[in-house]
PDB file of C-alpha atoms in Angstrom:
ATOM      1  CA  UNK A   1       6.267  -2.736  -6.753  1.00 91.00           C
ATOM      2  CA  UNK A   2       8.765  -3.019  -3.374  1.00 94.00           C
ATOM      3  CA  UNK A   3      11.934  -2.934  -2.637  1.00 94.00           C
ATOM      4  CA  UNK A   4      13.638  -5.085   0.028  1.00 94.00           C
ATOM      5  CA  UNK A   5      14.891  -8.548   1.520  1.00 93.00           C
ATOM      6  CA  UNK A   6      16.984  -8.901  -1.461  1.00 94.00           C
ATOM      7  CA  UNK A   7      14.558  -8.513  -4.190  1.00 96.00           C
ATOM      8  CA  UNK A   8      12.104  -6.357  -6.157  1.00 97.00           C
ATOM      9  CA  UNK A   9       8.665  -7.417  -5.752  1.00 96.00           C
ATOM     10  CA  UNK A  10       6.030  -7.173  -8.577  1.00 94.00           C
ATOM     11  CA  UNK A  11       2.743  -8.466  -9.151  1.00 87.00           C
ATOM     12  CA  UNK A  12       2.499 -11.119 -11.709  1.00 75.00           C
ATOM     13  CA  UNK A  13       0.531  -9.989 -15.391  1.00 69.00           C
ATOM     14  CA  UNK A  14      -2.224 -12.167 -14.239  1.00 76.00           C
ATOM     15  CA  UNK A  15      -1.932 -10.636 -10.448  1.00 78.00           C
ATOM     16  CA  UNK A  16      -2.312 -13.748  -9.046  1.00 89.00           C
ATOM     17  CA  UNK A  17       1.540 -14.377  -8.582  1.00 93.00           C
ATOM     18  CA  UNK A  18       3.842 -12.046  -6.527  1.00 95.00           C
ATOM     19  CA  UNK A  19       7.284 -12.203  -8.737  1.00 95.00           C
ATOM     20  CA  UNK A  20      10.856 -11.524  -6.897  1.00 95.00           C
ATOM     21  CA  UNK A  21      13.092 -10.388  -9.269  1.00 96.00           C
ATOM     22  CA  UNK A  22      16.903 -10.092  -8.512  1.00 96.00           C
ATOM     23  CA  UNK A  23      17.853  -6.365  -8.163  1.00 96.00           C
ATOM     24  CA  UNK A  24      21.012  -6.358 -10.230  1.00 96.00           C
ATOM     25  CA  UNK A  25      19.484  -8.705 -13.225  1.00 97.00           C
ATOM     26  CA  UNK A  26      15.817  -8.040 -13.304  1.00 95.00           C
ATOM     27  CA  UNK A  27      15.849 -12.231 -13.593  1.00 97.00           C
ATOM     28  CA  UNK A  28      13.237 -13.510 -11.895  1.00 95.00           C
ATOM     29  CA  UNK A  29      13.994 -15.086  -8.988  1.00 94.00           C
ATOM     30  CA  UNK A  30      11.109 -16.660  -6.913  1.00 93.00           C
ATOM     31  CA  UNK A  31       7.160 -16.778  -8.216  1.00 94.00           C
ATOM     32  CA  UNK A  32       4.240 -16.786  -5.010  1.00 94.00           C
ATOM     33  CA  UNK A  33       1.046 -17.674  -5.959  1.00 93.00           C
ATOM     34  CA  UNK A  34      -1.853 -16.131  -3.944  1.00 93.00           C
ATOM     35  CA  UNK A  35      -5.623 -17.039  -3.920  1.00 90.00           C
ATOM     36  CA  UNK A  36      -6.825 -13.664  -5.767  1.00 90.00           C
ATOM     37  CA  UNK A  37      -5.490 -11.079  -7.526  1.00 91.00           C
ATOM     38  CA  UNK A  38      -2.658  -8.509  -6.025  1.00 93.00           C
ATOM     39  CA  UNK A  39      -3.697  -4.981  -5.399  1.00 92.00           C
ATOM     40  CA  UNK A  40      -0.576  -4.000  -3.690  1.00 94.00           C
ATOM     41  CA  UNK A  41       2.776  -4.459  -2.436  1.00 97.00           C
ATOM     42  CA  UNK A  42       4.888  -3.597   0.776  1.00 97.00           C
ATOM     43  CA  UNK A  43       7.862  -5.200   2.514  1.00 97.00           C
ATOM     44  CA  UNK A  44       8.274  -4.693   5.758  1.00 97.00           C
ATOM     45  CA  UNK A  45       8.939  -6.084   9.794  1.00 97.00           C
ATOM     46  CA  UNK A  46      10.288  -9.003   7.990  1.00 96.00           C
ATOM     47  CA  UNK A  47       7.863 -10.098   5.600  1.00 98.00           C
ATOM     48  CA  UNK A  48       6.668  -9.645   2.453  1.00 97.00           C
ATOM     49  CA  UNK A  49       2.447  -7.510   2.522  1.00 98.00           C
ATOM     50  CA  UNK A  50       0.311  -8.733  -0.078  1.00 97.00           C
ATOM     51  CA  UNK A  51      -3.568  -7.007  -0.720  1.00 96.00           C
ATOM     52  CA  UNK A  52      -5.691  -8.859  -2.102  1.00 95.00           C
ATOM     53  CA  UNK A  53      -8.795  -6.449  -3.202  1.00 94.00           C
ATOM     54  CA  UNK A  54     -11.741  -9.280  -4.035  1.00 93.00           C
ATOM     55  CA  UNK A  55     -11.160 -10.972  -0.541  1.00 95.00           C
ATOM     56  CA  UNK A  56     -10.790  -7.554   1.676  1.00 96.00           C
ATOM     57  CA  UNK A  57      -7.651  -8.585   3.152  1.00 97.00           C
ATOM     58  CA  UNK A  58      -4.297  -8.400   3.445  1.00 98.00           C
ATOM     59  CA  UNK A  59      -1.816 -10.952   3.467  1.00 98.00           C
ATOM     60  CA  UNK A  60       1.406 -11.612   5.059  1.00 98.00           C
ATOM     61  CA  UNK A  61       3.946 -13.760   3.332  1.00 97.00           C
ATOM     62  CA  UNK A  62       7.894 -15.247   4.541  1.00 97.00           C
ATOM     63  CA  UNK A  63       9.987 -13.514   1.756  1.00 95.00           C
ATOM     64  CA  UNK A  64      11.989 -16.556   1.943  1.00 93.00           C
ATOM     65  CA  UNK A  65      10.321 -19.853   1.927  1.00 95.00           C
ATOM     66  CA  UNK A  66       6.851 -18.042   0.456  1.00 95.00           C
ATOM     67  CA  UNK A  67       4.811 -19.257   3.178  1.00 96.00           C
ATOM     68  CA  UNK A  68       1.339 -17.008   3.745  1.00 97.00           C
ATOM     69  CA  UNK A  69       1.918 -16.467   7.560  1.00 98.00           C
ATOM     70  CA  UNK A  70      -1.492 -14.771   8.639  1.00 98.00           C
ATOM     71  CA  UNK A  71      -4.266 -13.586   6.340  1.00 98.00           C
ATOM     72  CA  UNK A  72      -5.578 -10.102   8.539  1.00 98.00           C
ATOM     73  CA  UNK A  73      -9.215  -9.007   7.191  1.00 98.00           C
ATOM     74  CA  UNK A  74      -9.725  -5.414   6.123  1.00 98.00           C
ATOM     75  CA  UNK A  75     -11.922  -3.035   4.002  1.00 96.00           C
ATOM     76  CA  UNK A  76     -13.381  -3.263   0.844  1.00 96.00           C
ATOM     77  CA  UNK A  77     -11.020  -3.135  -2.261  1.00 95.00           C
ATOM     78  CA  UNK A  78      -8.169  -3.625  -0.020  1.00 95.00           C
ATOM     79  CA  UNK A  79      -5.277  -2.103  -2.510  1.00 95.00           C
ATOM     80  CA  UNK A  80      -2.148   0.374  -1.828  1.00 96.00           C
ATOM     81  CA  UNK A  81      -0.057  -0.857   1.053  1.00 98.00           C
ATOM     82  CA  UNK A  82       2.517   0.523   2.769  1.00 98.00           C
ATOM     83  CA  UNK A  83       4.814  -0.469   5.956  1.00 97.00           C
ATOM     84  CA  UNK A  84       6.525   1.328   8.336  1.00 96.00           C
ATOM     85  CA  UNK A  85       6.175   3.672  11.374  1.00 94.00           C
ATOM     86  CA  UNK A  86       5.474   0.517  13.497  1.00 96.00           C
ATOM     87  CA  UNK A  87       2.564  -0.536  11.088  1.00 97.00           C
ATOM     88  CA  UNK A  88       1.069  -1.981   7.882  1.00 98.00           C
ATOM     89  CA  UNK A  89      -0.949   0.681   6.586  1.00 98.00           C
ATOM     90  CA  UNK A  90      -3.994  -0.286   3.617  1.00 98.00           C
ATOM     91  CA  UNK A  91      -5.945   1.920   1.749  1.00 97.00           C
ATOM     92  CA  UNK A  92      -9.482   0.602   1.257  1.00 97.00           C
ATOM     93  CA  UNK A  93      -9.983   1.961  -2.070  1.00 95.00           C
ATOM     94  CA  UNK A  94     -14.099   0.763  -2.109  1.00 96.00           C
ATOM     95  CA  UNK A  95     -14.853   1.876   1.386  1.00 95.00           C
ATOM     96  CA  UNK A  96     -12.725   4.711   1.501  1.00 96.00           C
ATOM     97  CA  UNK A  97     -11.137   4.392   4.780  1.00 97.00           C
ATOM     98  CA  UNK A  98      -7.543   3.480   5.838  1.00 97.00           C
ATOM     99  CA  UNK A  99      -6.734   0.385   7.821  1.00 97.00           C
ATOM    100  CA  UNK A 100      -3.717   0.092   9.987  1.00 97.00           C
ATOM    101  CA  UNK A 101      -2.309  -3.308  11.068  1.00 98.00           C
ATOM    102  CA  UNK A 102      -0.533  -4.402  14.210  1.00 97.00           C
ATOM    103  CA  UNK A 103       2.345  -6.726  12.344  1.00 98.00           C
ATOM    104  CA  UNK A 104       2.998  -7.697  15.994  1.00 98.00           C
ATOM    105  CA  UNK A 105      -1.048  -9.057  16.369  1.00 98.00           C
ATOM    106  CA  UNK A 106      -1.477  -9.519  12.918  1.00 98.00           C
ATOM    107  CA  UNK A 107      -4.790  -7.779  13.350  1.00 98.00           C
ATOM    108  CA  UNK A 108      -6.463  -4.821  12.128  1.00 98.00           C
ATOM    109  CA  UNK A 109      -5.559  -1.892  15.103  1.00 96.00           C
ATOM    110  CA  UNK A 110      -7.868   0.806  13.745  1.00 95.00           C
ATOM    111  CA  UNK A 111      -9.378   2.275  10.486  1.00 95.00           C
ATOM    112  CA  UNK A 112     -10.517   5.594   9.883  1.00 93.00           C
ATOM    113  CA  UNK A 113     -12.601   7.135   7.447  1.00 95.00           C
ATOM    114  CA  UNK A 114      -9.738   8.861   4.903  1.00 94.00           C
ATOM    115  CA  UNK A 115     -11.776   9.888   1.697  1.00 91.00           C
ATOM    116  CA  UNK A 116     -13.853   9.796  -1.004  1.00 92.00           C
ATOM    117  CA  UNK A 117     -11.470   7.718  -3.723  1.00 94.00           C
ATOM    118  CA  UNK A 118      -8.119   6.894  -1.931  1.00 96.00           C
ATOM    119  CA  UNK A 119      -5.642   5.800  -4.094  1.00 94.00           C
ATOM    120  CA  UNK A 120      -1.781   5.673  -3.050  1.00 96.00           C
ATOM    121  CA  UNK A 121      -0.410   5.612   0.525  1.00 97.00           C
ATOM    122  CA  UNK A 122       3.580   6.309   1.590  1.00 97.00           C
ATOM    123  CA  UNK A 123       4.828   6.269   4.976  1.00 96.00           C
ATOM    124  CA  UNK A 124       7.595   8.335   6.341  1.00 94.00           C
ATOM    125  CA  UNK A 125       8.672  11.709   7.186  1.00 92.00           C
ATOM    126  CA  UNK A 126       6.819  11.469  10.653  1.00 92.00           C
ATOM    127  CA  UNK A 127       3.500  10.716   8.423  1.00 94.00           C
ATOM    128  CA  UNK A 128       1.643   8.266   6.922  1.00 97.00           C
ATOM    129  CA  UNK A 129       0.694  10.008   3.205  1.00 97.00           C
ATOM    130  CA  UNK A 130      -3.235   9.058   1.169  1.00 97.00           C
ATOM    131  CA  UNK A 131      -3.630  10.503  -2.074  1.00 96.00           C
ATOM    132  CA  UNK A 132      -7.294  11.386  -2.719  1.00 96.00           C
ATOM    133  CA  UNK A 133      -8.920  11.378  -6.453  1.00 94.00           C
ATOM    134  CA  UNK A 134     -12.270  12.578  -5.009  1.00 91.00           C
ATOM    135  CA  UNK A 135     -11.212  15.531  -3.533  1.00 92.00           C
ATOM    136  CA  UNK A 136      -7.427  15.648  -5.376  1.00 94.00           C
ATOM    137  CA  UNK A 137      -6.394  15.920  -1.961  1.00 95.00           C
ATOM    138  CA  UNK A 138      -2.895  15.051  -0.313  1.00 96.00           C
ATOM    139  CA  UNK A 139      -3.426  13.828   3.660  1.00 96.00           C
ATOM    140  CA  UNK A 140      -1.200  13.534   6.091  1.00 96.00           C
ATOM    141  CA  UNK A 141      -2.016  10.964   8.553  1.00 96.00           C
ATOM    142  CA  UNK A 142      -0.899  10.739  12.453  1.00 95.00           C
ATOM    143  CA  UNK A 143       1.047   7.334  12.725  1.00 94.00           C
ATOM    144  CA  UNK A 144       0.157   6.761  16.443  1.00 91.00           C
ATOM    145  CA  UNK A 145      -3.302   6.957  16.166  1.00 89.00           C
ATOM    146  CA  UNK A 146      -4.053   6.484  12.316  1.00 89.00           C
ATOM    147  CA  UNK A 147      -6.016  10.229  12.580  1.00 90.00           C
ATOM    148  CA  UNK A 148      -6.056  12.994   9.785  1.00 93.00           C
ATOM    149  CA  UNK A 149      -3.645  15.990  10.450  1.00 95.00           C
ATOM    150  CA  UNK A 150      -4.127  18.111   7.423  1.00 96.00           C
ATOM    151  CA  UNK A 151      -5.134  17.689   3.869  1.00 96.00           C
ATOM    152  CA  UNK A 152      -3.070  19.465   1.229  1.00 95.00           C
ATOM    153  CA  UNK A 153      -4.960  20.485  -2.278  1.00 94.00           C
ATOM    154  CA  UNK A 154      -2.967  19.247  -5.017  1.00 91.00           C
ATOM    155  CA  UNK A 155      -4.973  21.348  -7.640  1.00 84.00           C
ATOM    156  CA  UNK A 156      -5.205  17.805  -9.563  1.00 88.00           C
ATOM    157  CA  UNK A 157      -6.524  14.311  -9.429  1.00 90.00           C
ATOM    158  CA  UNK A 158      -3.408  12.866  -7.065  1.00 92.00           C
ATOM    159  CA  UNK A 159      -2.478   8.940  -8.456  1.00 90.00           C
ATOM    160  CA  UNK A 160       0.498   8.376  -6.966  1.00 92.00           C
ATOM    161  CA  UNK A 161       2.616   9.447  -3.435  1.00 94.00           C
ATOM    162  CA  UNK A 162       6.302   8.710  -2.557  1.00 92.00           C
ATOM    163  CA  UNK A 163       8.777  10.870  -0.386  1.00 91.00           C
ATOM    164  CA  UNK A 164      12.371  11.904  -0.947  1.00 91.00           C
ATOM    165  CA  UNK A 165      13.758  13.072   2.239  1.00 89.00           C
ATOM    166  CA  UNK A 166      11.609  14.646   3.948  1.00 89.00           C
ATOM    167  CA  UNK A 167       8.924  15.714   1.190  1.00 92.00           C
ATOM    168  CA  UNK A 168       6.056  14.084  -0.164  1.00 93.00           C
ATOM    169  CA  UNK A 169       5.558  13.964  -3.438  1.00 93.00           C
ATOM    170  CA  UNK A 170       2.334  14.019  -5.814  1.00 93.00           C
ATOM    171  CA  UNK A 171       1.751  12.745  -9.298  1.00 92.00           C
ATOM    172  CA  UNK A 172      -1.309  14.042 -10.217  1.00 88.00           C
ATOM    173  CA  UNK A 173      -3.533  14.896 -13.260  1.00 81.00           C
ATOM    174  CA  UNK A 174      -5.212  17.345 -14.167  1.00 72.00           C
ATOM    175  CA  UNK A 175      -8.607  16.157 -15.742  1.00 61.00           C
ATOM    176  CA  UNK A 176     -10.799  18.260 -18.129  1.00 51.00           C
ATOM    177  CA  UNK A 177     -14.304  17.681 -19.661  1.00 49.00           C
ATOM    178  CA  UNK A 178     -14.427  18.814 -23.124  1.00 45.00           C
ATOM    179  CA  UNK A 179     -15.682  19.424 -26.512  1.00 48.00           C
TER     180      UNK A 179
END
């Protein structure tokens, strides 16, 4: 789900269709359909960020006439997206590494190694924010050069990363094995 050019964007139930929905309504206002299935969502520097997991890449769409403008290769399982901080930021949820794109170039700038099961990304606050399942980890990534600051230890299985303010925050899970 995003937030932004005058709509909320959704994936379809079958995930191949990106739905805009009018914000005040909920009526659905535009239907995209893309080649695969969605794996995430992000509006941003004008245009609506599409990942498509199956194909590895991302996709940039025009919010308003639903035109794909550039389809930008990236890792395997291409999912989460995010945009901001001067770039499109994917988490490569099979690979485990975190691409970030140019929207400038269109093109892949870097990607870095991030963890073992990456799972969310949220950018602001001066970061770029991966939740890791693997190591139920919360890293804080440099926007400039797409490096790993810290990692916080959520005490959990982290799902899920958004920021109010200034503060990231975590929804994780706890999960047991037992009898």
């Amino acid at each position: 789900v995003a937030t932004g050019v005058g709509a909320v964007w959704v994936a379809g139930a079958k995930g191949d269709t990106i739905v805009a929905l009018d914000p005040r309504s909920g009526v659905p206002r535009r239907f995209i359909r893309l080649e695969d299935s969605a794996g995430g969502v992000s509006v941003g520097f004008g245009a609506l960020w599409v990942t498509e997991p199956l194909a590895h890449k991302l996709v940039r769409i025009d919010p308003v006439t639903g035109e794909t403008l550039a389809e930008i290769g990236v890792g395997a399982g291409a999912g989460p997206v995010a945009a901001g901080d001067g770039a499109v930021w994917v988490v490569n949820t099979l690979d485990g590494t975190l691409s970030r794109v140019d929207p400038g170039r269109n093109a892949v700038a870097s990607t870095a190694p991030i963890g073992d099961a990456p799972t969310a990304v949220a950018v602001g606050a001066g970061g770029v924010w991966v939740t890791d399942e693997g190591t139920g980890t919360l890293i804080s990534v440099n926007p400039g050069t797409g490096t790993v600051r810290r990692r916080y230890s959520t005490g959990a299985a982290p799902a899920a990363v958004t920021l109010l303010g200034q503060t990231p925050w975590v929804r994780a899970e706890e999960r047991r094995v037992g009898k």
